[in-house]
CSV table of C-alpha atoms and ligand atoms in Angstrom, one decimal:
chain,number,residue,atom,x,y,z
A,1,MET,CA,18.6,-155.8,100.7
A,2,LYS,CA,17.5,-157.7,97.8
A,3,ILE,CA,16.3,-161.3,97.1
A,4,VAL,CA,19.3,-163.5,96.5
A,5,GLU,CA,17.0,-167.1,96.6
A,6,ALA,CA,13.0,-168.1,97.1
A,7,ARG,CA,12.9,-171.8,97.4
A,8,VAL,CA,9.8,-174.1,96.3
A,9,ILE,CA,9.0,-176.8,99.3
A,10,VAL,CA,6.6,-179.8,98.6
A,11,THR,CA,5.9,-182.3,101.3
A,12,CYS,CA,3.8,-184.6,102.7
A,13,PRO,CA,4.0,-184.8,106.2
A,14,GLY,CA,0.7,-187.0,106.7
A,15,ARG,CA,-0.6,-184.7,104.2
A,16,ASN,CA,1.1,-182.4,101.2
A,17,PHE,CA,1.6,-178.9,101.8
A,18,VAL,CA,4.0,-176.2,99.2
A,19,THR,CA,5.5,-173.6,101.5
A,20,LEU,CA,7.9,-170.8,99.4
A,21,LYS,CA,10.9,-169.2,101.1
A,22,ILE,CA,12.3,-166.3,100.6
A,23,VAL,CA,16.2,-166.0,101.0
A,24,CYS,CA,17.5,-162.4,101.1
A,25,SER,CA,21.1,-161.1,100.7
A,26,ASP,CA,21.7,-160.1,104.2
A,27,GLY,CA,20.4,-164.3,104.7
A,28,THR,CA,17.5,-162.9,106.3
A,29,THR,CA,15.0,-165.8,105.0
A,30,GLY,CA,10.2,-165.6,105.1
A,31,VAL,CA,8.0,-168.0,105.1
A,32,GLY,CA,4.5,-168.1,102.9
A,33,ASP,CA,2.4,-171.3,102.9
A,34,ALA,CA,1.2,-172.1,99.0
A,35,THR,CA,-1.1,-175.1,99.7
A,36,LEU,CA,-4.6,-175.7,97.2
A,37,ASN,CA,-5.7,-178.8,98.3
A,38,GLY,CA,-5.8,-181.3,95.9
A,39,ARG,CA,-4.0,-179.1,93.7
A,40,GLU,CA,-0.9,-178.7,94.8
A,41,LEU,CA,1.9,-179.3,92.1
A,42,ALA,CA,-0.1,-176.3,89.6
A,43,VAL,CA,0.3,-173.6,92.6
A,44,ALA,CA,4.1,-175.2,92.9
A,45,ALA,CA,5.0,-174.7,89.1
A,46,TYR,CA,3.1,-171.1,88.7
A,47,LEU,CA,6.0,-170.3,91.5
A,48,THR,CA,9.1,-172.4,90.2
A,49,GLU,CA,8.6,-171.6,86.8
A,50,HIS,CA,6.5,-167.9,86.6
A,51,VAL,CA,7.6,-166.4,89.5
A,52,VAL,CA,10.2,-167.2,91.4
A,53,PRO,CA,12.4,-165.6,87.9
A,54,ALA,CA,10.1,-162.6,88.2
A,55,LEU,CA,11.2,-162.3,92.6
A,56,ILE,CA,15.2,-162.7,92.4
A,57,GLY,CA,17.2,-159.2,92.8
A,58,ARG,CA,13.3,-157.0,94.7
A,59,ASP,CA,13.8,-155.1,97.1
A,60,PRO,CA,12.2,-157.5,100.1
A,61,ALA,CA,10.4,-154.6,102.2
A,62,ARG,CA,8.2,-153.2,98.5
A,63,ILE,CA,5.6,-155.4,99.5
A,64,GLU,CA,2.5,-153.6,98.4
A,65,ASP,CA,4.7,-153.1,94.7
A,66,THR,CA,5.5,-156.6,95.2
A,67,TRP,CA,1.7,-157.5,94.8
A,68,GLN,CA,0.4,-155.6,92.2
A,69,TYR,CA,3.2,-156.7,89.9
A,70,LEU,CA,2.1,-160.3,90.2
A,71,TYR,CA,-1.5,-159.3,90.0
A,72,ARG,CA,-1.4,-156.7,87.9
A,73,GLY,CA,1.9,-158.2,85.9
A,74,ALA,CA,0.2,-161.4,85.1
A,75,TYR,CA,-2.5,-159.9,82.8
A,76,TRP,CA,-4.4,-163.4,84.2
A,77,ARG,CA,-6.1,-161.8,87.1
A,78,ARG,CA,-7.4,-164.1,90.0
A,79,GLY,CA,-8.5,-167.8,90.4
A,80,PRO,CA,-7.3,-169.9,93.1
A,81,VAL,CA,-3.5,-170.8,91.6
A,82,THR,CA,-3.0,-167.1,90.5
A,83,MET,CA,-4.2,-165.6,94.2
A,84,THR,CA,-2.1,-169.1,96.0
A,85,ALA,CA,1.3,-168.1,94.6
A,86,ILE,CA,1.0,-164.1,95.2
A,87,ALA,CA,-0.5,-165.4,99.0
A,88,ALA,CA,3.3,-167.2,98.9
A,89,VAL,CA,5.3,-164.4,98.2
A,90,ASP,CA,3.1,-161.7,100.1
A,91,THR,CA,3.4,-163.7,103.3
A,92,ALA,CA,7.0,-164.6,103.1
A,93,LEU,CA,7.7,-160.6,102.3
A,94,TRP,CA,5.6,-160.0,106.2
A,95,ASP,CA,7.8,-162.2,107.9
A,96,ILE,CA,11.2,-160.3,106.5
A,97,LYS,CA,9.9,-156.7,107.2
A,98,GLY,CA,9.1,-158.1,110.7
A,99,LYS,CA,12.2,-160.1,111.1
A,100,VAL,CA,13.9,-157.2,109.8
A,101,ALA,CA,12.3,-154.6,112.1
A,102,GLY,CA,12.5,-157.0,115.1
A,103,LEU,CA,8.6,-157.0,115.5
A,104,PRO,CA,5.6,-159.8,115.3
A,105,VAL,CA,3.8,-158.9,112.6
A,106,TYR,CA,0.8,-157.8,114.2
A,107,GLN,CA,2.3,-155.2,115.0
A,108,LEU,CA,3.0,-153.8,112.0
A,109,LEU,CA,-0.4,-154.3,111.2
A,110,GLY,CA,-1.7,-151.8,113.4
A,111,GLY,CA,-0.7,-153.4,117.0
A,112,ARG,CA,-3.0,-155.5,119.4
A,113,SER,CA,-7.2,-155.5,118.7
A,114,ARG,CA,-7.7,-158.3,121.9
A,115,SER,CA,-5.8,-160.4,124.1
A,116,GLY,CA,-6.3,-163.1,121.7
A,117,VAL,CA,-8.0,-165.1,119.1
A,118,GLN,CA,-11.1,-167.1,119.6
A,119,VAL,CA,-11.4,-170.1,117.5
A,120,TYR,CA,-13.2,-173.0,116.8
A,121,GLY,CA,-12.9,-176.6,116.2
A,122,HIS,CA,-14.9,-179.4,114.3
A,123,ALA,CA,-16.3,-181.7,116.4
A,124,SER,CA,-18.5,-184.8,114.8
A,125,GLY,CA,-20.3,-188.6,115.0
A,126,SER,CA,-22.0,-190.9,113.5
A,127,SER,CA,-25.0,-191.1,116.1
A,128,THR,CA,-26.6,-187.6,118.3
A,129,SER,CA,-24.6,-189.5,121.3
A,130,ASP,CA,-21.0,-189.1,119.7
A,131,VAL,CA,-21.9,-186.4,118.3
A,132,LEU,CA,-22.1,-185.2,122.6
A,133,ALA,CA,-18.9,-187.0,123.0
A,134,SER,CA,-17.2,-185.2,120.2
A,135,VAL,CA,-18.5,-181.5,121.6
A,136,ALA,CA,-18.2,-182.3,125.4
A,137,GLY,CA,-14.3,-183.2,124.7
A,138,PHE,CA,-14.0,-179.6,123.2
A,139,VAL,CA,-15.6,-178.1,126.1
A,140,SER,CA,-13.4,-179.4,128.5
A,141,ARG,CA,-10.5,-178.8,126.1
A,142,GLY,CA,-11.6,-174.9,126.2
A,143,TYR,CA,-13.2,-174.5,123.1
A,144,ARG,CA,-15.8,-172.1,123.2
A,145,ALA,CA,-16.9,-172.1,120.2
A,146,VAL,CA,-17.6,-175.8,117.8
A,147,ARG,CA,-18.3,-176.7,115.0
A,148,VAL,CA,-21.2,-179.7,114.9
A,149,GLN,CA,-21.5,-182.2,111.8
A,150,ALA,CA,-23.6,-185.5,111.9
A,151,GLU,CA,-23.9,-188.3,110.1
A,152,VAL,CA,-27.1,-188.7,108.3
A,153,PRO,CA,-29.4,-192.0,108.5
A,154,GLY,CA,-29.0,-193.0,104.5
A,155,ILE,CA,-26.3,-190.9,103.9
A,156,PRO,CA,-23.0,-192.6,103.7
A,157,ASP,CA,-19.8,-190.8,103.8
A,158,ILE,CA,-20.9,-187.5,104.4
A,159,TYR,CA,-18.7,-184.6,104.7
A,160,GLY,CA,-17.4,-183.6,107.6
A,161,ILE,CA,-17.4,-187.0,110.4
A,162,SER,CA,-14.2,-187.2,111.7
A,163,SER,CA,-12.5,-190.5,113.2
A,164,GLY,CA,-9.6,-188.6,114.8
A,165,PRO,CA,-8.7,-185.6,116.2
A,166,ALA,CA,-6.9,-184.0,113.1
A,167,TYR,CA,-10.0,-184.1,110.6
A,168,GLU,CA,-8.2,-184.7,106.6
A,169,PRO,CA,-11.1,-185.4,103.2
A,170,ALA,CA,-8.4,-185.5,101.1
A,171,THR,CA,-7.1,-189.0,100.6
A,172,PHE,CA,-4.7,-190.4,98.8
A,173,GLY,CA,-4.8,-191.8,95.1
A,174,VAL,CA,-7.3,-190.1,93.0
A,175,ALA,CA,-10.7,-189.1,94.6
A,176,THR,CA,-13.0,-191.3,96.2
A,177,GLU,CA,-16.8,-190.3,96.0
A,178,SER,CA,-18.5,-189.4,98.5
A,179,SER,CA,-22.8,-189.1,98.7
A,180,TRP,CA,-25.8,-186.7,99.4
A,181,SER,CA,-29.3,-186.4,99.6
A,182,THR,CA,-30.9,-183.4,100.6
A,183,PRO,CA,-34.2,-184.8,101.4
A,184,ASP,CA,-32.6,-187.0,104.2
A,185,TYR,CA,-30.5,-183.9,105.4
A,186,LEU,CA,-33.1,-181.8,105.6
A,187,ALA,CA,-34.6,-183.6,107.9
A,188,HIS,CA,-32.3,-184.8,110.1
A,189,ILE,CA,-30.4,-181.5,111.1
A,190,PRO,CA,-32.7,-179.6,113.2
A,191,ALA,CA,-32.9,-182.5,116.0
A,192,VAL,CA,-28.8,-182.9,116.6
A,193,PHE,CA,-29.1,-179.1,117.3
A,194,GLU,CA,-31.4,-179.7,119.5
A,195,ALA,CA,-30.3,-182.2,121.3
A,196,VAL,CA,-26.5,-180.4,121.4
A,197,ARG,CA,-28.4,-177.2,123.2
A,198,ASP,CA,-30.2,-178.8,125.5
A,199,GLU,CA,-27.3,-180.9,126.6
A,200,PHE,CA,-24.7,-177.5,126.9
A,201,GLY,CA,-27.1,-174.4,127.4
A,202,PRO,CA,-27.6,-171.3,125.7
A,203,THR,CA,-23.9,-169.8,126.1
A,204,LEU,CA,-21.6,-172.3,123.7
A,205,GLN,CA,-21.3,-170.7,120.2
A,206,LEU,CA,-22.7,-173.2,117.6
A,207,LEU,CA,-21.9,-173.6,113.9
A,208,HIS,CA,-22.3,-176.1,111.2
A,209,ASP,CA,-21.4,-176.3,107.4
A,210,VAL,CA,-23.8,-177.4,104.6
A,211,HIS,CA,-20.6,-177.8,102.1
A,212,HIS,CA,-22.3,-175.5,98.9
A,213,ARG,CA,-24.8,-178.4,98.3
A,214,LEU,CA,-28.9,-177.0,99.0
A,215,THR,CA,-30.3,-174.5,96.8
A,216,PRO,CA,-31.2,-170.8,98.4
A,217,ILE,CA,-34.9,-172.1,99.3
A,218,GLU,CA,-33.4,-175.1,100.8
A,219,ALA,CA,-30.6,-173.4,102.3
A,220,ALA,CA,-33.6,-171.0,103.6
A,221,ARG,CA,-35.4,-173.6,105.1
A,222,LEU,CA,-33.3,-175.1,107.2
A,223,GLY,CA,-31.3,-171.5,108.4
A,224,LYS,CA,-35.6,-171.3,110.0
A,225,SER,CA,-35.5,-174.6,111.2
A,226,LEU,CA,-32.6,-173.8,113.4
A,227,GLU,CA,-33.6,-170.2,114.2
A,228,PRO,CA,-34.3,-171.7,117.9
A,229,TYR,CA,-30.9,-173.1,118.5
A,230,ALA,CA,-29.1,-169.8,118.3
A,231,LEU,CA,-26.3,-170.8,116.1
A,232,THR,CA,-23.1,-168.6,115.5
A,233,TRP,CA,-23.3,-169.1,111.7
A,234,MET,CA,-24.4,-171.7,109.1
A,235,GLU,CA,-21.5,-172.0,106.4
A,236,ASP,CA,-21.2,-172.2,103.1
A,237,PRO,CA,-25.1,-173.2,102.5
A,238,VAL,CA,-25.5,-173.1,98.4
A,239,PRO,CA,-21.9,-172.9,95.4
A,240,ALA,CA,-21.1,-169.7,96.3
A,241,GLU,CA,-20.8,-168.1,92.9
A,242,LEU,CA,-24.4,-167.8,92.4
A,243,GLN,CA,-24.4,-164.5,94.9
A,244,ASP,CA,-28.3,-163.5,93.4
A,245,GLY,CA,-29.3,-166.7,96.2
A,246,PHE,CA,-28.5,-164.9,99.2
A,247,ARG,CA,-30.5,-162.4,98.3
A,248,LEU,CA,-33.5,-165.3,98.9
A,249,ILE,CA,-31.9,-166.9,101.7
A,250,ARG,CA,-31.8,-163.3,104.4
A,251,GLN,CA,-35.6,-162.9,103.4
A,252,HIS,CA,-36.6,-165.7,105.5
A,253,THR,CA,-33.9,-166.8,108.3
A,254,THR,CA,-32.1,-164.8,110.6
A,255,THR,CA,-29.1,-167.9,111.0
A,256,PRO,CA,-26.4,-166.0,110.6
A,257,LEU,CA,-24.4,-167.1,107.3
A,258,ALA,CA,-20.7,-167.3,106.7
A,259,VAL,CA,-19.5,-167.7,103.1
A,260,GLY,CA,-15.6,-166.9,101.8
A,261,GLU,CA,-13.1,-170.4,102.1
A,262,VAL,CA,-13.3,-170.7,98.1
A,263,PHE,CA,-13.3,-167.0,97.3
A,264,ASN,CA,-9.5,-166.0,96.4
A,265,SER,CA,-10.1,-162.0,95.7
A,266,ILE,CA,-12.1,-158.9,97.0
A,267,PHE,CA,-14.4,-158.9,94.1
A,268,ASP,CA,-15.8,-163.1,94.8
A,269,CYS,CA,-16.2,-160.7,97.9
A,270,SER,CA,-17.9,-157.8,97.4
A,271,THR,CA,-21.1,-158.1,96.3
A,272,LEU,CA,-21.9,-160.1,99.2
A,273,ILE,CA,-20.5,-158.1,101.5
A,274,SER,CA,-21.6,-154.7,100.4
A,275,GLU,CA,-25.4,-155.9,100.1
A,276,ARG,CA,-25.2,-157.0,104.1
A,277,LEU,CA,-26.0,-160.5,102.0
A,278,ILE,CA,-23.6,-162.6,104.8
A,279,ASP,CA,-22.5,-161.8,107.9
A,280,TYR,CA,-18.6,-163.6,107.8
A,281,ILE,CA,-16.3,-163.4,105.2
A,282,ARG,CA,-14.2,-166.4,105.3
A,283,THR,CA,-11.2,-166.1,102.8
A,284,THR,CA,-8.5,-166.6,104.5
A,285,VAL,CA,-4.4,-165.8,103.9
A,286,VAL,CA,-3.7,-168.2,101.9
A,287,HIS,CA,-6.1,-168.3,99.1
A,288,ALA,CA,-6.6,-164.8,99.0
A,289,GLY,CA,-3.6,-163.0,97.5
A,290,GLY,CA,-2.0,-162.9,101.5
A,291,ILE,CA,-1.8,-160.5,104.4
A,292,THR,CA,-2.1,-157.3,102.2
A,293,HIS,CA,-5.2,-158.7,100.3
A,294,LEU,CA,-6.9,-161.0,103.2
A,295,ARG,CA,-6.8,-157.7,105.1
A,296,ARG,CA,-8.2,-155.2,102.1
A,297,ILE,CA,-11.1,-157.9,101.7
A,298,PHE,CA,-11.6,-157.5,106.0
A,299,ASP,CA,-11.3,-153.8,106.0
A,300,LEU,CA,-14.5,-153.1,103.4
A,301,ALA,CA,-16.1,-155.8,105.5
A,302,ALA,CA,-15.9,-153.7,108.1
A,303,LEU,CA,-17.5,-150.8,106.8
A,304,TYR,CA,-20.9,-153.3,106.6
A,305,GLN,CA,-20.5,-154.8,110.3
A,306,VAL,CA,-19.3,-157.9,109.0
A,307,ARG,CA,-16.6,-160.3,110.5
A,308,SER,CA,-14.0,-161.8,109.4
A,309,GLY,CA,-14.2,-166.0,110.1
A,310,SER,CA,-11.2,-167.1,108.1
A,311,HIS,CA,-10.6,-170.9,107.5
A,312,GLY,CA,-8.9,-172.5,109.1
A,313,ALA,CA,-8.5,-176.2,108.6
A,314,THR,CA,-6.0,-178.4,108.0
A,315,ASP,CA,-4.9,-178.0,104.1
A,316,LEU,CA,-4.0,-174.9,105.5
A,317,SER,CA,-0.2,-175.6,107.2
A,318,PRO,CA,0.9,-173.9,110.6
A,319,VAL,CA,2.4,-171.2,107.8
A,320,CYS,CA,-0.3,-169.2,107.1
A,321,MET,CA,-1.8,-170.6,111.0
A,322,SER,CA,0.8,-167.7,111.9
A,323,ALA,CA,0.1,-165.5,109.5
A,324,ALA,CA,-3.3,-165.4,110.3
A,325,LEU,CA,-3.6,-165.0,113.6
A,326,HIS,CA,-1.1,-162.1,113.3
A,327,LEU,CA,-4.1,-160.7,111.0
A,328,ASP,CA,-7.0,-161.6,113.1
A,329,LEU,CA,-5.1,-160.0,115.9
A,330,ALA,CA,-5.0,-156.4,114.9
A,331,ILE,CA,-8.4,-156.2,112.7
A,332,PRO,CA,-11.1,-154.3,114.5
A,333,ASN,CA,-14.3,-156.6,112.7
A,334,PHE,CA,-12.6,-159.9,114.1
A,335,GLY,CA,-15.1,-163.0,114.0
A,336,LEU,CA,-13.9,-166.4,115.3
A,337,GLN,CA,-10.9,-168.3,113.5
A,338,GLU,CA,-11.1,-171.6,112.3
A,339,TYR,CA,-8.5,-174.3,114.4
A,340,MET,CA,-8.3,-178.1,113.7
A,341,PRO,CA,-4.6,-178.7,115.0
A,342,HIS,CA,-2.3,-180.6,112.5
A,343,THR,CA,-0.6,-184.1,112.7
A,344,ALA,CA,2.7,-184.4,115.2
A,345,GLU,CA,4.5,-184.5,111.8
A,346,THR,CA,3.1,-181.5,110.2
A,347,ASP,CA,3.7,-179.7,113.9
A,348,ALA,CA,7.8,-180.8,113.7
A,349,VAL,CA,8.3,-180.1,109.9
A,350,PHE,CA,6.5,-176.6,110.8
A,351,PRO,CA,8.0,-175.6,113.7
A,352,HIS,CA,5.7,-172.3,114.8
A,353,GLY,CA,5.4,-170.5,118.6
A,354,TYR,CA,1.2,-169.8,118.3
A,355,ARG,CA,-0.1,-170.9,121.5
A,356,PHE,CA,-3.8,-172.6,122.2
A,357,ALA,CA,-4.7,-171.7,126.3
A,358,ASP,CA,-8.7,-171.4,127.1
A,359,GLY,CA,-10.3,-171.0,123.4
A,360,TYR,CA,-7.6,-168.8,122.6
A,361,LEU,CA,-5.0,-168.8,119.6
A,362,HIS,CA,-1.8,-167.0,120.3
A,363,PRO,CA,0.8,-165.6,117.5
A,364,ALA,CA,4.1,-165.7,119.0
A,365,GLU,CA,6.0,-162.8,120.6
A,366,GLU,CA,8.9,-163.2,118.0
A,367,PRO,CA,10.0,-161.0,115.3
A,368,GLY,CA,8.0,-162.0,111.6
A,369,LEU,CA,5.3,-164.4,111.8
A,370,GLY,CA,7.3,-166.9,114.1
A,371,VAL,CA,7.3,-170.5,112.1
A,372,ASP,CA,9.3,-171.6,110.2
A,373,ILE,CA,9.9,-175.2,107.9
A,374,ASP,CA,12.9,-177.5,108.8
A,375,GLU,CA,13.4,-178.6,104.9
A,376,SER,CA,15.8,-181.6,106.3
A,377,LEU,CA,12.7,-183.3,107.9
A,378,ALA,CA,10.8,-182.2,105.0
A,379,ALA,CA,13.2,-184.0,102.3
A,380,THR,CA,12.2,-187.4,104.1
A,381,PHE,CA,8.3,-187.2,103.7
A,382,PRO,CA,8.2,-186.3,99.6
A,383,TYR,CA,5.1,-185.6,97.9
A,384,ARG,CA,2.2,-188.0,97.1
A,385,PRO,CA,-0.6,-187.5,94.6
A,386,ALA,CA,-3.6,-186.7,96.2
A,387,ALA,CA,-7.4,-185.5,96.2
A,388,LEU,CA,-10.5,-184.5,97.4
A,389,PRO,CA,-13.8,-186.3,97.1
A,390,VAL,CA,-16.4,-186.1,94.2
A,391,ASN,CA,-19.9,-186.1,95.7
A,392,ARG,CA,-22.7,-187.9,94.2
A,393,LEU,CA,-26.5,-187.7,94.6
A,394,THR,CA,-27.8,-190.9,95.6
A,395,ASP,CA,-29.6,-191.2,92.3
A,396,GLY,CA,-25.4,-190.8,91.0
A,397,THR,CA,-25.9,-187.8,89.7
A,398,MET,CA,-22.7,-185.6,90.1
A,399,HIS,CA,-23.6,-182.8,92.9
A,400,ASP,CA,-21.5,-179.8,94.4
A,401,TRP,CA,-19.2,-181.9,97.2
B,1,GCO,C1,-14.2,-175.9,106.2
B,1,GCO,C2,-13.8,-176.8,105.4
B,1,GCO,C3,-13.1,-177.7,104.9
B,1,GCO,C4,-12.3,-177.7,103.3
B,1,GCO,C5,-11.2,-178.2,103.0
B,1,GCO,C6,-10.7,-178.1,101.9
B,1,GCO,O1,-14.6,-175.6,107.4
B,1,GCO,O2,-12.9,-176.5,107.2
B,1,GCO,O3,-14.9,-176.6,104.0
B,1,GCO,O4,-12.9,-179.0,105.6
B,1,GCO,O5,-13.5,-178.9,102.8
B,1,GCO,O6,-10.2,-177.6,103.8
B,1,GCO,O7,-10.0,-178.2,101.6
B,2,MG,MG1,-16.4,-175.0,105.2
């Protein structure tokens, strides 16, 4: 069997998604997510111009060899565009291997290590009473883990506040601007978690995303002030390229740390994992080189008791979510999976068999990944330029979003 075609499909059923569909000589197809939020066409061009021509005529069964060919063969290694393109190919080839074997992909990865994949959703609100109502909504829908984000008095347009169930930070057109004040934020957030713990008791798992905005000593202070509320994790407290900073955070707080949604290779993770500077690694299939490379990262993490906590916001398509669930089910060191449901239009463009029940997601049992793209429906939603926000301090200085 040979690869005879690979189509790069860009569609915007409410937000942009890039999908690679590989077609084999016997008609078997496989899909991979290639969406990089706000930079979609860069990955689409990388695939169309540089990857697809190299795939034609290759044996789809040789997943590892194709991964190495695309990684080593590019000379220019790593980076989000390259690794997202490689991820799309890798994911599609695992889908094909599952279909050829007649098995769901998790069986090819060693079979189930658990009965389901525990997920967390995003609660948020403008006032503390809105936050409590939002958390209550997740609890009533069966979630056992909830990320909590709150508006901070004095900071308009803060990250993470959603007006509907499908939270989406990207907007059409050029980037909007949001704002930030570390003193206002640090003064406000502990009281929000105090209110949530008082209302929901000690066992609901609570998480919080700082979205890369603090310095290490500020993050250490926040971690300490949140200790009484026993968070499952504090996410991305500082920009993670300065990895030395995590040593300082660790000296001061026992609040667990989760990092990695913007990482794209094992080399971004290795110091944080091997020095036990984090507790959860949040790399994901689409941005970290596919199932093959993410498995390598999770295996390294397992040696150091670091657990997975993959990114799963709505800019990761149902194709990525399907692939993530197969890996989550199989690995020994699974922690949590982020899950925010997509819009009805997105679900229609990407028919999938995974299902949510009692706080857990369950992958489809059909051969392969159990997800596809409806190409004629996708064609009715043309690409629209969109961007993530940028962020400024209240005096106008550019800051990390
Ligand atoms: C999360 C993330 C997202 C990202 C978004 C960027 O933890 O879910 O931080 O909200 O900002 O996915 O594309
Ligand atoms: Mg995050």
